[in-house]
């Protein structure tokens, strides 16, 4: 929408009939706003991928500009292939950038006015605007970007358990919690019906709620209520820790699934 508004109301763009809202921006929007945690949607991939592809597309178009009509399909095809290779070489894969390379190599009549400026206008401003809007919208309820220029290093897998530094410590906690909680439930250690409210043998201050005469012991009843409240608070804390650890595990699993980012 922002790109369309700029195209419609931008005085310089309108007066000089310059292109601005390029089609690959729509594909980039899907990645940036739908899967902002994807490495393909990170700012470096978006900006560098588009600019590299635009450069290659423009170069291939100039190279084949005077070729025979039967070879006019070659610049766009070669531009896409070479752009994919260079994006892999720089670890800046961004699928919509392939469309930018195709657009630059094909060079529709609308882009004749920009020619060699195509990578700097409109490709670079469009990429920067997309990333800028992504920063505003995605950070309302999510986190974007995961990284700016350098992908986060993912430690290599070990044959034996190794302590994980920093943010990966939560991943180990999540694995342990996921293993221990079901086992504890099977043993009845965390089942509400199996939680023993009887005082510890070492606790001389506690007594039975109902004494042998059948009378209610208010002191013991108050103590039981205190224990129940403490247990509920502790269960809530454990649930929060588990949710945080599972979130950290999802991030860790995603990074591990993409070793090319290491």
Coordinates of N, CA, C and O in Angstrom, one line a residue, residues 63-130:
X63 N 24.2 -6.5 -22.0 CA 25.0 -7.4 -22.8 C 24.3 -7.9 -24.0 O 24.9 -8.1 -25.1
X64 N 23.0 -8.2 -23.9 CA 22.3 -8.8 -25.0 C 21.3 -7.8 -25.7 O 20.4 -8.2 -26.4
X65 N 21.6 -6.5 -25.4 CA 20.6 -5.5 -25.9 C 20.6 -5.5 -27.5 O 19.5 -5.3 -28.0
X66 N 21.7 -5.8 -28.1 CA 21.7 -5.8 -29.6 C 21.8 -7.2 -30.1 O 22.1 -7.3 -31.3
X67 N 21.4 -8.1 -29.3 CA 21.4 -9.5 -29.8 C 20.2 -9.7 -30.8 O 19.2 -8.9 -30.8
X68 N 20.2 -10.8 -31.5 CA 19.1 -11.1 -32.4 C 17.9 -11.3 -31.6 O 17.9 -11.7 -30.4
X69 N 16.7 -11.2 -32.3 CA 15.4 -11.3 -31.6 C 15.3 -12.7 -31.0 O 14.6 -12.9 -30.0
X70 N 15.8 -13.7 -31.7 CA 15.7 -15.1 -31.2 C 16.4 -15.3 -29.9 O 16.2 -16.3 -29.2
X71 N 17.3 -14.4 -29.5 CA 18.1 -14.5 -28.2 C 17.6 -13.6 -27.1 O 18.3 -13.5 -26.1
X72 N 16.5 -12.9 -27.3 CA 16.0 -12.0 -26.4 C 15.6 -12.6 -25.0 O 15.5 -11.9 -24.0
X73 N 15.4 -13.9 -25.0 CA 15.0 -14.6 -23.8 C 16.2 -14.9 -22.9 O 16.0 -15.1 -21.7
X74 N 17.4 -14.8 -23.5 CA 18.6 -15.2 -22.7 C 18.9 -14.3 -21.5 O 19.3 -14.8 -20.5
X75 N 18.9 -13.0 -21.7 CA 19.3 -12.2 -20.5 C 18.6 -12.4 -19.3 O 19.2 -12.5 -18.2
X76 N 17.2 -12.5 -19.4 CA 16.4 -12.8 -18.2 C 16.8 -14.1 -17.6 O 16.9 -14.3 -16.3
X77 N 16.9 -15.2 -18.4 CA 17.2 -16.5 -17.9 C 18.6 -16.6 -17.2 O 18.7 -17.1 -16.1
X78 N 19.5 -16.0 -17.9 CA 20.9 -16.0 -17.3 C 21.0 -15.1 -16.1 O 21.7 -15.5 -15.1
X79 N 20.2 -14.0 -16.1 CA 20.3 -13.2 -14.9 C 19.8 -13.9 -13.6 O 20.3 -13.8 -12.6
X80 N 18.7 -14.7 -13.8 CA 18.1 -15.4 -12.7 C 19.1 -16.4 -12.2 O 19.4 -16.6 -11.0
X81 N 19.7 -17.2 -13.1 CA 20.7 -18.2 -12.7 C 21.9 -17.7 -12.0 O 22.3 -18.2 -11.0
X82 N 22.5 -16.6 -12.6 CA 23.7 -16.0 -12.0 C 23.3 -15.4 -10.6 O 24.1 -15.4 -9.7
X83 N 22.2 -14.8 -10.5 CA 21.8 -14.2 -9.2 C 21.6 -15.2 -8.2 O 22.0 -15.0 -7.0
X84 N 21.1 -16.4 -8.5 CA 21.0 -17.4 -7.5 C 22.3 -17.9 -7.0 O 22.6 -18.1 -5.8
X85 N 23.3 -18.0 -8.0 CA 24.6 -18.4 -7.6 C 25.3 -17.4 -6.7 O 25.9 -17.7 -5.7
X86 N 25.1 -16.1 -7.0 CA 25.8 -15.0 -6.2 C 25.1 -14.9 -4.8 O 25.8 -14.6 -3.8
X87 N 23.8 -15.1 -4.8 CA 23.1 -15.0 -3.5 C 23.6 -16.2 -2.6 O 23.7 -16.0 -1.4
X88 N 23.8 -17.3 -3.2 CA 24.3 -18.4 -2.4 C 25.8 -18.2 -2.0 O 26.2 -18.5 -0.9
X89 N 26.5 -17.5 -2.8 CA 27.9 -17.2 -2.5 C 28.0 -16.2 -1.4 O 28.9 -16.3 -0.5
X90 N 27.1 -15.3 -1.3 CA 27.1 -14.3 -0.2 C 26.2 -14.7 0.9 O 26.0 -13.9 1.9
X91 N 25.5 -15.9 0.8 CA 24.6 -16.4 1.9 C 23.5 -15.3 2.1 O 23.1 -15.0 3.2
X92 N 22.9 -14.9 1.0 CA 21.9 -13.9 1.0 C 20.7 -14.3 0.2 O 20.1 -13.5 -0.6
X93 N 20.3 -15.5 0.3 CA 19.1 -16.0 -0.4 C 17.9 -15.2 -0.1 O 17.5 -15.1 1.0
X94 N 17.2 -14.8 -1.2 CA 15.9 -14.1 -1.0 C 15.1 -14.4 -2.3 O 15.4 -13.8 -3.4
X95 N 14.2 -15.4 -2.3 CA 13.5 -15.9 -3.5 C 12.9 -14.7 -4.4 O 13.1 -14.8 -5.6
X96 N 12.3 -13.7 -3.8 CA 11.7 -12.7 -4.6 C 12.7 -11.9 -5.5 O 12.4 -11.3 -6.5
X97 N 14.0 -12.0 -5.0 CA 15.1 -11.3 -5.8 C 15.3 -12.0 -7.1 O 15.7 -11.3 -8.1
X98 N 14.9 -13.2 -7.3 CA 15.0 -13.9 -8.6 C 14.1 -13.2 -9.6 O 14.4 -13.0 -10.8
X99 N 12.9 -12.7 -9.1 CA 12.0 -11.9 -10.0 C 12.6 -10.6 -10.3 O 12.4 -10.1 -11.4
X100 N 13.3 -10.0 -9.4 CA 14.0 -8.7 -9.7 C 15.1 -8.9 -10.8 O 15.2 -8.1 -11.7
X101 N 15.8 -10.0 -10.7 CA 16.8 -10.3 -11.8 C 16.1 -10.5 -13.1 O 16.5 -10.0 -14.2
X102 N 15.0 -11.3 -13.1 CA 14.2 -11.5 -14.3 C 13.7 -10.2 -14.9 O 13.8 -9.9 -16.1
X103 N 13.2 -9.3 -14.0 CA 12.7 -8.0 -14.5 C 13.8 -7.2 -15.1 O 13.6 -6.5 -16.1
X104 N 14.9 -7.2 -14.4 CA 16.1 -6.4 -15.0 C 16.6 -6.9 -16.3 O 16.9 -6.2 -17.2
X105 N 16.6 -8.3 -16.4 CA 17.1 -8.8 -17.7 C 16.1 -8.7 -18.8 O 16.4 -8.5 -19.9
X106 N 14.8 -8.8 -18.5 CA 13.8 -8.6 -19.5 C 13.6 -7.2 -19.9 O 13.3 -6.9 -21.1
X107 N 13.7 -6.3 -18.9 CA 13.6 -4.8 -19.2 C 12.4 -4.4 -20.0 O 12.5 -4.2 -21.2
X108 N 11.2 -4.3 -19.3 CA 10.0 -3.8 -20.0 C 10.2 -2.4 -20.3 O 11.1 -1.7 -19.8
X109 N 9.4 -1.9 -21.2 CA 9.5 -0.5 -21.7 C 9.4 0.5 -20.5 O 10.0 1.6 -20.6
X110 N 8.7 0.2 -19.4 CA 8.6 1.1 -18.3 C 9.9 1.4 -17.6 O 10.1 2.4 -17.0
X111 N 10.9 0.5 -17.8 CA 12.1 0.6 -17.1 C 13.3 1.2 -18.0 O 14.4 1.3 -17.6
X112 N 12.9 1.5 -19.2 CA 13.9 2.1 -20.1 C 14.4 3.4 -19.6 O 15.5 3.8 -19.8
X113 N 13.6 4.1 -18.8 CA 14.0 5.5 -18.3 C 15.1 5.4 -17.2 O 15.8 6.3 -16.9
X114 N 15.2 4.2 -16.5 CA 16.2 4.1 -15.4 C 17.4 3.4 -15.9 O 18.5 3.6 -15.3
X115 N 17.3 2.4 -16.7 CA 18.4 1.6 -17.2 C 19.4 1.2 -16.1 O 19.1 0.5 -15.2
X116 N 20.7 1.8 -16.1 CA 21.7 1.4 -15.2 C 21.4 1.8 -13.7 O 22.0 1.4 -12.8
X117 N 20.4 2.7 -13.6 CA 20.0 3.1 -12.2 C 19.1 2.2 -11.6 O 18.7 2.4 -10.4
X118 N 18.7 1.1 -12.3 CA 17.7 0.2 -11.8 C 18.0 -0.4 -10.4 O 17.1 -0.5 -9.6
X119 N 19.3 -0.8 -10.1 CA 19.6 -1.3 -8.8 C 19.4 -0.2 -7.7 O 19.0 -0.6 -6.6
X120 N 19.7 1.0 -8.0 CA 19.6 2.1 -7.0 C 18.2 2.7 -7.0 O 17.8 3.3 -6.0
X121 N 17.5 2.7 -8.1 CA 16.2 3.1 -8.2 C 15.4 2.3 -9.2 O 15.9 2.3 -10.4
X122 N 14.4 1.6 -8.9 CA 13.6 1.7 -7.6 C 14.0 0.6 -6.7 O 13.4 0.5 -5.6
X123 N 14.9 -0.3 -7.0 CA 15.1 -1.6 -6.2 C 15.5 -1.3 -4.8 O 14.9 -1.8 -3.8
X124 N 16.6 -0.5 -4.6 CA 17.1 -0.3 -3.2 C 16.1 0.5 -2.4 O 15.9 0.1 -1.2
X125 N 15.5 1.6 -2.8 CA 14.5 2.2 -2.0 C 13.3 1.3 -1.6 O 12.8 1.3 -0.5
X126 N 12.9 0.5 -2.6 CA 11.7 -0.4 -2.3 C 12.1 -1.4 -1.2 O 11.4 -1.7 -0.3
X127 N 13.4 -2.0 -1.3 CA 13.8 -2.9 -0.3 C 13.9 -2.3 1.1 O 13.5 -2.9 2.1
X128 N 14.5 -1.1 1.1 CA 14.6 -0.4 2.4 C 13.2 -0.1 3.0 O 13.0 -0.2 4.2
X129 N 12.3 0.3 2.2 CA 10.9 0.6 2.7 C 10.3 -0.6 3.2 O 9.6 -0.6 4.3
X130 N 10.4 -1.8 2.5 CA 9.8 -3.0 3.0 C 10.4 -3.4 4.3 O 9.7 -3.8 5.2

